[in-house]
Tab-separated table of C-alpha atoms in Angstrom:
chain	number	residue	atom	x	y	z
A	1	UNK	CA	103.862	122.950	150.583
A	2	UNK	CA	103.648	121.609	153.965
A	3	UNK	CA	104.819	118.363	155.701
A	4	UNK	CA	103.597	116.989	159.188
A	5	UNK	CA	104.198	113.885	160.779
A	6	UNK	CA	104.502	114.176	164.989
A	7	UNK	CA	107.226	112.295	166.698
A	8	UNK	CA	104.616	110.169	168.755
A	9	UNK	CA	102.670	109.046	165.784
A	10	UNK	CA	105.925	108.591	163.887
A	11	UNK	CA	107.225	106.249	166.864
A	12	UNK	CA	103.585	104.513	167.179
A	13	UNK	CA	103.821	103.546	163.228
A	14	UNK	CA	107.442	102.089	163.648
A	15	UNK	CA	105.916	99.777	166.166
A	16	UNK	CA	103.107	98.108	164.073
A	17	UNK	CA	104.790	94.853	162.720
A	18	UNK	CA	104.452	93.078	159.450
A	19	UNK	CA	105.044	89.954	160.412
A	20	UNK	CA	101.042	89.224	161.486
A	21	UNK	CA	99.308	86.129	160.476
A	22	UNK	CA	97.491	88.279	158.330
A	23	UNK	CA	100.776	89.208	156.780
A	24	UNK	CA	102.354	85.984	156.490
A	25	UNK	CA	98.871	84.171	154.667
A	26	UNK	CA	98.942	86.409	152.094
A	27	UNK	CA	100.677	85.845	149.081
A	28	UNK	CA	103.681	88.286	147.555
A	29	UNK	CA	102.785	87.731	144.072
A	30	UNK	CA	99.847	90.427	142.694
A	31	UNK	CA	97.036	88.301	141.891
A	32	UNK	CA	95.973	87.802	138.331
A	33	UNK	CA	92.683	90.643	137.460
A	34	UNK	CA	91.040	88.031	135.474
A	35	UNK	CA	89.573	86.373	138.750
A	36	UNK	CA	87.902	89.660	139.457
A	37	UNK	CA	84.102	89.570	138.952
A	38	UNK	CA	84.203	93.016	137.164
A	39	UNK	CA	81.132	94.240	135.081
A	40	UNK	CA	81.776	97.012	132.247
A	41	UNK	CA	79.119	100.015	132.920
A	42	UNK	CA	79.152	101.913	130.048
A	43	UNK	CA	82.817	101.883	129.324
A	44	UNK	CA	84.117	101.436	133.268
A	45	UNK	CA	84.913	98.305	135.235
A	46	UNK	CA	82.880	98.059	138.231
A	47	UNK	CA	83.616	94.960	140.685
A	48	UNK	CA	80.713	93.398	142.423
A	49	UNK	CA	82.527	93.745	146.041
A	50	UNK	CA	80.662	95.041	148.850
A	51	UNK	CA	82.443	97.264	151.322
A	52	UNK	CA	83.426	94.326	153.967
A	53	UNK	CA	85.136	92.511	151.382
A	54	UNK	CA	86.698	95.678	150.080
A	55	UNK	CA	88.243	96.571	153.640
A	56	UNK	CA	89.581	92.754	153.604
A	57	UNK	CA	91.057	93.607	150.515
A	58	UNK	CA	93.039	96.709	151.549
A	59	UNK	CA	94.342	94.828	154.863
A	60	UNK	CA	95.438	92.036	152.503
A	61	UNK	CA	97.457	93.908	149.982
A	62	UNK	CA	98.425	96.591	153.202
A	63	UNK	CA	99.971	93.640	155.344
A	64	UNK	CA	101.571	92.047	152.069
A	65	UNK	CA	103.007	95.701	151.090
A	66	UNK	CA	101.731	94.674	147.571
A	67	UNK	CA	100.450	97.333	145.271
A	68	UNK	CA	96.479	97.741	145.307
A	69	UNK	CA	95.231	101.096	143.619
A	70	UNK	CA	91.435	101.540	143.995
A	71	UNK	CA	89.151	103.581	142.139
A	72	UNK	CA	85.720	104.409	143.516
A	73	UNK	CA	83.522	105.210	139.782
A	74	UNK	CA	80.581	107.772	140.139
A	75	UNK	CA	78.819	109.468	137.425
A	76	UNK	CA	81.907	112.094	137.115
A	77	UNK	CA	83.880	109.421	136.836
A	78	UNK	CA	81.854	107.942	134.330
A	79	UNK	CA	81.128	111.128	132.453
A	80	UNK	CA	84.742	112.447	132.413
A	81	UNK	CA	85.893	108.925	130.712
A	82	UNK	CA	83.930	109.222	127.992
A	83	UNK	CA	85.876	112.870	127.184
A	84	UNK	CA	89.398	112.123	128.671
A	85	UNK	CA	91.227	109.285	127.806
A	86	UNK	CA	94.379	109.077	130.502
A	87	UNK	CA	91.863	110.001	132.711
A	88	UNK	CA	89.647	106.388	131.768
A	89	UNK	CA	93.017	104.458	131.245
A	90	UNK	CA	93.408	105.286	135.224
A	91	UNK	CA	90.397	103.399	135.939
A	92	UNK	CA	90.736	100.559	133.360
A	93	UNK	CA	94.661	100.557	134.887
A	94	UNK	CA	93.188	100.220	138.916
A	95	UNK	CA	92.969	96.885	141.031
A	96	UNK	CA	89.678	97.553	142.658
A	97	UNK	CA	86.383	99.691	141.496
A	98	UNK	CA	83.809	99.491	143.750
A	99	UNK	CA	80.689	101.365	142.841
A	100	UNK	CA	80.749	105.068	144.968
A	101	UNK	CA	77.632	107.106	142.936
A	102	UNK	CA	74.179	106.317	143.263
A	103	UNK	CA	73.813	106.254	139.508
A	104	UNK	CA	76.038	103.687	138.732
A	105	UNK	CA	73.644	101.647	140.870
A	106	UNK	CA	70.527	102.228	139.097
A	107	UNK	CA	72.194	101.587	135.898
A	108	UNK	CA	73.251	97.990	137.624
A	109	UNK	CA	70.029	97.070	138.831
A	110	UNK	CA	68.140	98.189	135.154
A	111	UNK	CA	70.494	96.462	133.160
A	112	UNK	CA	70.273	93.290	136.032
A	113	UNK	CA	73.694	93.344	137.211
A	114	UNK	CA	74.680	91.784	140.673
A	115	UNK	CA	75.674	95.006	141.838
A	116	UNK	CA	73.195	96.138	144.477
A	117	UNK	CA	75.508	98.500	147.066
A	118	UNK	CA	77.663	101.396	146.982
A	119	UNK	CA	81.489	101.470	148.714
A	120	UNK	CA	81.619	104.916	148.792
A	121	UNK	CA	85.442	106.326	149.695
A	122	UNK	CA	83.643	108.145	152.254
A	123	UNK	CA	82.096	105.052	153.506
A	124	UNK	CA	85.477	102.953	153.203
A	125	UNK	CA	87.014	105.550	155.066
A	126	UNK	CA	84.270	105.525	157.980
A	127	UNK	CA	84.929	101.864	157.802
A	128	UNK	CA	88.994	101.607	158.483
A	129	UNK	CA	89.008	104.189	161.370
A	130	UNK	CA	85.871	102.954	163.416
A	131	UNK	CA	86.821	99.309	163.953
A	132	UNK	CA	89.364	98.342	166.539
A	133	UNK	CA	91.184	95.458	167.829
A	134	UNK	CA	92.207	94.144	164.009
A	135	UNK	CA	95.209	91.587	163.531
A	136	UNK	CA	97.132	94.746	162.086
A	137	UNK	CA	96.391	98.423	162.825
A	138	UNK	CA	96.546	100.465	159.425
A	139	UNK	CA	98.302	103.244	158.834
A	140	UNK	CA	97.315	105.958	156.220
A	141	UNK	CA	98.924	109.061	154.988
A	142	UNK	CA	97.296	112.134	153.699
A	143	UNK	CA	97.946	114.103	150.593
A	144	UNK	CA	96.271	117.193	148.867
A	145	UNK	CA	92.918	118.898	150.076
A	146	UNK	CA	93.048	122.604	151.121
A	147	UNK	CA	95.598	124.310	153.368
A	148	UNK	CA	95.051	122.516	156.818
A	149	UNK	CA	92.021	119.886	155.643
A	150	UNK	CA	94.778	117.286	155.869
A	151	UNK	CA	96.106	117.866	159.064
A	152	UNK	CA	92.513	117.914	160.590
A	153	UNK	CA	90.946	115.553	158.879
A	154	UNK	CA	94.488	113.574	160.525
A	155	UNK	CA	93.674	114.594	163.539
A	156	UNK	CA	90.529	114.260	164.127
A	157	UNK	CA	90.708	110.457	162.664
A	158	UNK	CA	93.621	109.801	164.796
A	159	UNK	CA	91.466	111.214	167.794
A	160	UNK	CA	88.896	107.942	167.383
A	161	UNK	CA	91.930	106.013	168.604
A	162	UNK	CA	90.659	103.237	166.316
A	163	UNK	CA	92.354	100.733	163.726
A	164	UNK	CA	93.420	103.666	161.277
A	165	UNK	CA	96.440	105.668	162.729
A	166	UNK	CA	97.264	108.309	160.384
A	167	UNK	CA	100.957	109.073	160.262
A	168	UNK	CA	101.640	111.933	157.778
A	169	UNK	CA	99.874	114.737	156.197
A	170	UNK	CA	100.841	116.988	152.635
A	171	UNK	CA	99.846	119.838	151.273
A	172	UNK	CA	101.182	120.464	147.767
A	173	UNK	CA	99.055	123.339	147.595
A	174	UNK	CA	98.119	124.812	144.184
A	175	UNK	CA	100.171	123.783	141.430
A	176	UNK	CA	99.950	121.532	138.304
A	177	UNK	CA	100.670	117.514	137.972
A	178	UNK	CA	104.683	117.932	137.339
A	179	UNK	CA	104.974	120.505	140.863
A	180	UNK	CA	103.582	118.235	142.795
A	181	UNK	CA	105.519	115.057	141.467
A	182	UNK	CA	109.336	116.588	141.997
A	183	UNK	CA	111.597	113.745	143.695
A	184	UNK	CA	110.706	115.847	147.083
A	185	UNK	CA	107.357	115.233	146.981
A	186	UNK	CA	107.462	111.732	146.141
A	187	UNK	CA	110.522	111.059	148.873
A	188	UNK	CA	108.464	113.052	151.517
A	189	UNK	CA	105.426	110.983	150.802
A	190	UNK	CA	107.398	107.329	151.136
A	191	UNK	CA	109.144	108.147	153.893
A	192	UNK	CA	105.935	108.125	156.071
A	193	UNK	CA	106.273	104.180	155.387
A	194	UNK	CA	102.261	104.250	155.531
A	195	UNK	CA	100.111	101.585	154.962
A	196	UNK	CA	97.586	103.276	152.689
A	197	UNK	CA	97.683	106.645	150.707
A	198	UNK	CA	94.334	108.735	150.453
A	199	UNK	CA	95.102	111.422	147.633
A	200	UNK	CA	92.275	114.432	147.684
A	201	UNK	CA	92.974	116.537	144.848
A	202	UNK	CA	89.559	116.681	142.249
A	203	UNK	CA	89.205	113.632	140.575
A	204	UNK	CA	90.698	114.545	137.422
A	205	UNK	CA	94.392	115.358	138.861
A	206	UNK	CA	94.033	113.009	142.162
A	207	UNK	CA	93.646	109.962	139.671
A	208	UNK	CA	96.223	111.441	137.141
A	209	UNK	CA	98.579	112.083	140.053
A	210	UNK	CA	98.410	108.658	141.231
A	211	UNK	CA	98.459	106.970	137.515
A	212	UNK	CA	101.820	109.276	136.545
A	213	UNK	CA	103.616	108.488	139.800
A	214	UNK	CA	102.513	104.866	140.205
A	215	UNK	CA	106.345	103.049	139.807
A	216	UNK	CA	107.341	106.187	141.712
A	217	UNK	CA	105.220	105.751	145.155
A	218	UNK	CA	106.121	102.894	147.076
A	219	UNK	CA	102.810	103.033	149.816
A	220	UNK	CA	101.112	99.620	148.754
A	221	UNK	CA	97.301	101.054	148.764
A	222	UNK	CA	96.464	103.843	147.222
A	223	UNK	CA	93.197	105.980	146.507
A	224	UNK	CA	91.675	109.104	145.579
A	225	UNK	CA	88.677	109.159	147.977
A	226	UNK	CA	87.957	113.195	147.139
A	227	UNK	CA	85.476	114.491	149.867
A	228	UNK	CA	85.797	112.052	152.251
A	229	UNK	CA	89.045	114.212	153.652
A	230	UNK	CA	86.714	116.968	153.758
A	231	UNK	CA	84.170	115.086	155.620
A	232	UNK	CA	86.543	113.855	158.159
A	233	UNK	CA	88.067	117.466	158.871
A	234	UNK	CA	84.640	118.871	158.912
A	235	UNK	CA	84.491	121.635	156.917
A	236	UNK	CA	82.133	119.688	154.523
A	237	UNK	CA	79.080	117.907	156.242
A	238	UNK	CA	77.917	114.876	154.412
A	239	UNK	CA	74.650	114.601	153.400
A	240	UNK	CA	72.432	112.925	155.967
A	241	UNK	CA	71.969	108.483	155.284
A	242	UNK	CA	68.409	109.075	153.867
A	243	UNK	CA	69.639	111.593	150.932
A	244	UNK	CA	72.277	109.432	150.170
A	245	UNK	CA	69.805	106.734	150.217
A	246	UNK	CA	67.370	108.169	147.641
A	247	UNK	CA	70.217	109.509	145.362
A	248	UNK	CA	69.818	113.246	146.273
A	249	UNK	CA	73.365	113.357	148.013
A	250	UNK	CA	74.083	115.602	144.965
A	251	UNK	CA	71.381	118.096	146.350
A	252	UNK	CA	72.948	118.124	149.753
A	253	UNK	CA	76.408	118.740	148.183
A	254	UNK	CA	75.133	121.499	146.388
A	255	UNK	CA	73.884	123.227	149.315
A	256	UNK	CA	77.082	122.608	151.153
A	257	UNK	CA	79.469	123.776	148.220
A	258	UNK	CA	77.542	125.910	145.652
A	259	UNK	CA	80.495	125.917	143.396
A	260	UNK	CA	79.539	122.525	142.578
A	261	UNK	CA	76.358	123.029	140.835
A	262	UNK	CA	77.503	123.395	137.521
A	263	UNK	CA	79.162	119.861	137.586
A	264	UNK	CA	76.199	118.114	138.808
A	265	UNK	CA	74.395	119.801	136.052
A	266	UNK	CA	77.044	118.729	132.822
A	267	UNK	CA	77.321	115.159	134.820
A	268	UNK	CA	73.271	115.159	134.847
A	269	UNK	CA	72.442	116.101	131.225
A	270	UNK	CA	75.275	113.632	129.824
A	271	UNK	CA	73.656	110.934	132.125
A	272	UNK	CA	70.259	111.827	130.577
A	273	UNK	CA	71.318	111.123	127.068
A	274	UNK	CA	73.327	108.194	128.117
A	275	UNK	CA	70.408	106.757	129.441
A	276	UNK	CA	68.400	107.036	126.292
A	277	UNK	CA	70.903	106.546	124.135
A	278	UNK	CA	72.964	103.276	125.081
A	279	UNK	CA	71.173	102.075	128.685
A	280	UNK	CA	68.189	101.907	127.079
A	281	UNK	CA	68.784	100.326	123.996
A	282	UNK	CA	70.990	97.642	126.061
A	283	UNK	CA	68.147	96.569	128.352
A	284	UNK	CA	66.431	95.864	124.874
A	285	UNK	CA	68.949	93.749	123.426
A	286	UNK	CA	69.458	92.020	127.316
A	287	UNK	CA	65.775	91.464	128.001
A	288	UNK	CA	65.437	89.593	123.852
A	289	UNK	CA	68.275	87.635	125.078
A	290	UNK	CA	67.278	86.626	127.816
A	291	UNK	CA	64.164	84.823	126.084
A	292	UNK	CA	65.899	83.114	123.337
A	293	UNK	CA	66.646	79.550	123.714
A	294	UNK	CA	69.432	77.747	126.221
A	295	UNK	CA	71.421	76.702	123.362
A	296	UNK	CA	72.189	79.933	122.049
A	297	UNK	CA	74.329	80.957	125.210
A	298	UNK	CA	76.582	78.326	124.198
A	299	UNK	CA	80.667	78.931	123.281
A	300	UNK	CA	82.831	77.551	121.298
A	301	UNK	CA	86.608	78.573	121.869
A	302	UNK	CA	89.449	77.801	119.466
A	303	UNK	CA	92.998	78.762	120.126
A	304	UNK	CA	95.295	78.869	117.393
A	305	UNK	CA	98.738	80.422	117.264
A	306	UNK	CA	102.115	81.374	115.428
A	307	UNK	CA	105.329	83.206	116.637
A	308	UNK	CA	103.552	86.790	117.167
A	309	UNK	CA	100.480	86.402	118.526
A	310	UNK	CA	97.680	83.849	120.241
A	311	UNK	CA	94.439	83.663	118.394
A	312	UNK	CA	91.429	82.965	120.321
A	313	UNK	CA	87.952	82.583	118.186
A	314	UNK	CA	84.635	82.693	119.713
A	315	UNK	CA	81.768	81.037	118.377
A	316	UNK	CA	78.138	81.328	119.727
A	317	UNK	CA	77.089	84.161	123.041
A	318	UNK	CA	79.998	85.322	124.956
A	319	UNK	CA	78.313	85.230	128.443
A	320	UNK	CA	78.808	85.549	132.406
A	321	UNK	CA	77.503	81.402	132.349
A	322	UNK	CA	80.780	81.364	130.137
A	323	UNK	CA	83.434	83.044	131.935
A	324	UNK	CA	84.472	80.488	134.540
A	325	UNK	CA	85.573	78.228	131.831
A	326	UNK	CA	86.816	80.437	129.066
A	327	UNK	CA	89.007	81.543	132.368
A	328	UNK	CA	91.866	78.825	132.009
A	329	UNK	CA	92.330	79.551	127.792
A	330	UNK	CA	93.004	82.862	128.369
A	331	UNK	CA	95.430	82.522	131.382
A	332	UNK	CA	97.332	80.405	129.242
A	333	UNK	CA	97.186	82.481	126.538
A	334	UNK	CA	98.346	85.362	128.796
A	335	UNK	CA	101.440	83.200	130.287
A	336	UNK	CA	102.827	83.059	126.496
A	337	UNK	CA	103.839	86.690	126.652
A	338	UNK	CA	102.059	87.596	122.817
A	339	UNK	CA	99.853	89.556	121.851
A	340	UNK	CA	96.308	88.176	122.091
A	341	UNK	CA	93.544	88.396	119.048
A	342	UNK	CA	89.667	87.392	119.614
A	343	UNK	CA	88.455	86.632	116.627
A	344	UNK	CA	84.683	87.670	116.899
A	345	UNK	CA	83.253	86.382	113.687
A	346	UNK	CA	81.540	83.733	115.022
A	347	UNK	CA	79.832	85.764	118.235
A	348	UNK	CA	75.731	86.384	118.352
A	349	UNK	CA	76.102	87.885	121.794
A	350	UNK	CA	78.422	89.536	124.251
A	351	UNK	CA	77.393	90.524	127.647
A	352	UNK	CA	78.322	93.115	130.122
A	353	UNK	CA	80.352	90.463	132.295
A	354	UNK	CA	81.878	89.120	129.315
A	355	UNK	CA	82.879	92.785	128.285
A	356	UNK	CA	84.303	93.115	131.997
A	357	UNK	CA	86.352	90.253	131.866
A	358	UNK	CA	88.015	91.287	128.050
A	359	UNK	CA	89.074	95.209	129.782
A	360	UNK	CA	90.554	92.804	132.639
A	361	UNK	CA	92.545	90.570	129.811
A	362	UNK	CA	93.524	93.988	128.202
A	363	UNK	CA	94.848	94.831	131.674
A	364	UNK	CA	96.596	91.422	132.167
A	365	UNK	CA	98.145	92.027	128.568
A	366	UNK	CA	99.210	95.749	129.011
A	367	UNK	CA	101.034	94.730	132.328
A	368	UNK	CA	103.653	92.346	130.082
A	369	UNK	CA	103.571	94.651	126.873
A	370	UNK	CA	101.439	93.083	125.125
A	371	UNK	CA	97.884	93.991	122.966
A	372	UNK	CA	94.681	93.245	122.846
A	373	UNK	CA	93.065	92.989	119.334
A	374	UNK	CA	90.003	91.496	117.621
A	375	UNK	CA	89.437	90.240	114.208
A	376	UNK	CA	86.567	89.731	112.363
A	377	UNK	CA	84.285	92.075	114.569
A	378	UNK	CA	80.195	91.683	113.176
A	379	UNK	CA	78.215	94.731	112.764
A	380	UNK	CA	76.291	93.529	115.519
A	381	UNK	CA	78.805	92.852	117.390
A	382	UNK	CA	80.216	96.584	116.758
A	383	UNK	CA	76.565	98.171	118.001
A	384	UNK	CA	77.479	96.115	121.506
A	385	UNK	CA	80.802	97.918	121.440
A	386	UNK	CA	79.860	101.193	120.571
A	387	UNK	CA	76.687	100.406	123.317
A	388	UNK	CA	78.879	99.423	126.116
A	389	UNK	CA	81.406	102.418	125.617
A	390	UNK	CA	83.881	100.389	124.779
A	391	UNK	CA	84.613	100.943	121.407
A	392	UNK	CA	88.054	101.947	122.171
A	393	UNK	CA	89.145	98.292	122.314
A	394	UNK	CA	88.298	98.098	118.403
A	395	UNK	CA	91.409	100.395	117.782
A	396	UNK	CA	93.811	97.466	117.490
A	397	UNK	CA	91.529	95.261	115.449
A	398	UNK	CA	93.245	93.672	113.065
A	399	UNK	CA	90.981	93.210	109.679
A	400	UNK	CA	91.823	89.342	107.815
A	401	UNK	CA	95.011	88.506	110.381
A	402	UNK	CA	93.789	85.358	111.053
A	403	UNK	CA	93.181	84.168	107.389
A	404	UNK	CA	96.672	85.963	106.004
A	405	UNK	CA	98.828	84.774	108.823
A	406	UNK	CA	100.263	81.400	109.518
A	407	UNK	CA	98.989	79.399	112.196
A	408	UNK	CA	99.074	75.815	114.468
A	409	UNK	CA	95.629	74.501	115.698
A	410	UNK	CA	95.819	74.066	119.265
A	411	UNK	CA	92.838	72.293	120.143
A	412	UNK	CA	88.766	73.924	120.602
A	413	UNK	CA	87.198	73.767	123.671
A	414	UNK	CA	83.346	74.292	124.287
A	415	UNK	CA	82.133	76.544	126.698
């Protein structure tokens, strides 16, 4: 294991102050997730946030010192979610998902999603060290990669003389999850005070390292940005803007790591049957929707409740045109600290916005210790489940609550 943080850079990040405008216009409190406008791709939430707004994000929560970990889904991502749950609950569990692989794009733009771009970590990275003259230089520390990527990758960045200073570098070398999260490693990594903490340790363990130790680590942003360290030190070249372009960065990386080919082959065949098997069949059911009449992407919402639990039944399509206005019921069913039931009987139609914004209330919920559960699910309703990938959030449903337990009307609102 190896440490490294120079005395000059150490001085130069005790200089940066906190007290910017920047710093002082953002608020303390962590922002609700329900806000977010986060689409479910086959089981993941993907935000519809370009790279600008992403970097605006990170300066935010970085000036604020408020806790923003950010996930960037491609198709390993995808594919290794479907097999490994802690690994998924990392994702579902992150602030920020912008879309990194090409393939989550294509399944965006088939399925008619407003998600048109990639924010690639390598990308972000690019981003935060080739600007200069921000309100608030950024400070970043380094952890995992290879012996000596790190520091390179360090120095080299710190070399640009940009906006990104980075102040500390460690290796943990090769060892499992509970080596590499002993109270030394953890100390050594929050003493470099850093703005920003880029983990590159395989997907798998760099989001499981970062999910395990997240009450531990006190850095505000956090990431697992993978290759991108590589890139930076140089010992990887990245594919050149054309293959990454087309979708044949995998080719490139194959060439430049060989080791890699059998992932890019398991990722590929799994994304061939997912294609066939649940993309396909969903731009069916989204194109007959789409020609049906305007009434039936109405919603009716009623909220009922007892001393356990808040009961929210939807009646008609659950839709993005619905969201802004279902938005209020469910923040007030959130700030009652119960559980939270949607009773589904009613529902023709759930979207792939809608399904965003119900992983975001099961985020909202899991935060105070609560559950998410629905009641009353339809068979249809089911197939859109199992469709979407997210048939885990059935686990919790909660067959005739609603008719066997007690309840107060609280009003209906249409949506």
């Amino acid at each position: 294991m190896s440490y490294n943080e120079t005395a000059s850079v150490a001085a130069a990040r005790r200089s940066f102050k906190s007290d910017s405008p920047l710093a002082m216009s953002v608020s303390s409190i962590a922002p609700s997730n329900l806000p977010r406008q986060v689409y479910c791709i086959l089981g993941l939430p993907i935000d519809a946030i370009e790279l600008p707004d992403l970097v605006r994000l990170i300066d935010a929560a970085a000036a604020n010192r408020s806790r923003l970990l950010v996930s960037t889904p491609n198709l390993n991502f995808l594919t290794s979610s479907l097999s490994d749950t802690e690994f998924r609950e990392s994702v579902l569990d992150s602030d920020a998902c912008p879309p990194d692989g090409k393939p989550i794009i294509w399944i965006a733009r088939l399925l008619g999603l407003p998600i048109r771009k990639r924010a690639a970590g390598a990308d972000l990275l690019d981003a935060l060290s080739l600007r200069k003259q921000t309100e608030r230089r950024l400070t970043a520390f380094l952890f995992g990669g290879a012996p000596g990527i790190a520091a390179t990758a360090a120095c080299r960045l710190n070399d640009r003389h940009g906006d990104l200073l980075c102040v500390g570098t460690l290796d943990p070398g090769f060892c499992d999850l509970a080596e590499m999260s002993t109270d030394d490693v953890i100390a050594s990594v929050n003493e470099s005070d850093a703005d920003f903490l880029i983990v590159s340790l395989g997907a798998k363990k760099g989001q499981l390292w970062l999910q395990r130790n997240h009450d531990r680590l006190t850095i505000p942003v956090r990431s697992h940005l993978g290759a991108a360290i590589n890139f930076q030190a140089g010992t990887v070249k990245r594919a050149p803007t054309i293959f990454r372009e087309l979708g044949f960065e995998w080719l490139w990386r194959i060439k430049e790591e060989r080791v890699l080919w059998r992932r890019y082959r398991d990722d590929g065949l799994v994304f061939a049957r997912l294609l066939v098997t649940r993309v396909l069949p969903l731009l069916v059911i989204t194109q007959l929707q789409r020609i049906r009449p305007a009434a039936e992407g109405q919603l009716q919402v009623t909220r009922t409740s007892n001393d356990g639990a808040v009961t929210l039944r939807l009646d008609g399509s659950a839709t993005e045109r619905n969201v802004s206005t279902i938005m209020p019921l469910l923040n007030e069913a959130i700030s009652t600290s119960k559980d939270v039931i949607i009773n589904l009987g009613g529902v023709r139609y759930i979207d792939m916005r809608f399904f965003g914004l119900l992983l975001m209330l099961r985020k909202e919920l899991k935060l105070r210790g609560c559950q998410l559960s629905f009641d009353q699910v339809p068979g249809r309703i089911k197939r859109l489940f199992r469709l979407n990938e997210v048939g885990f959030l059935l686990t919790n449903e909660l067959e005739g609550f609603a008719a066997s337990a007690p309840m107060q009307a609280a009003g209906s609102r249409a949506v």
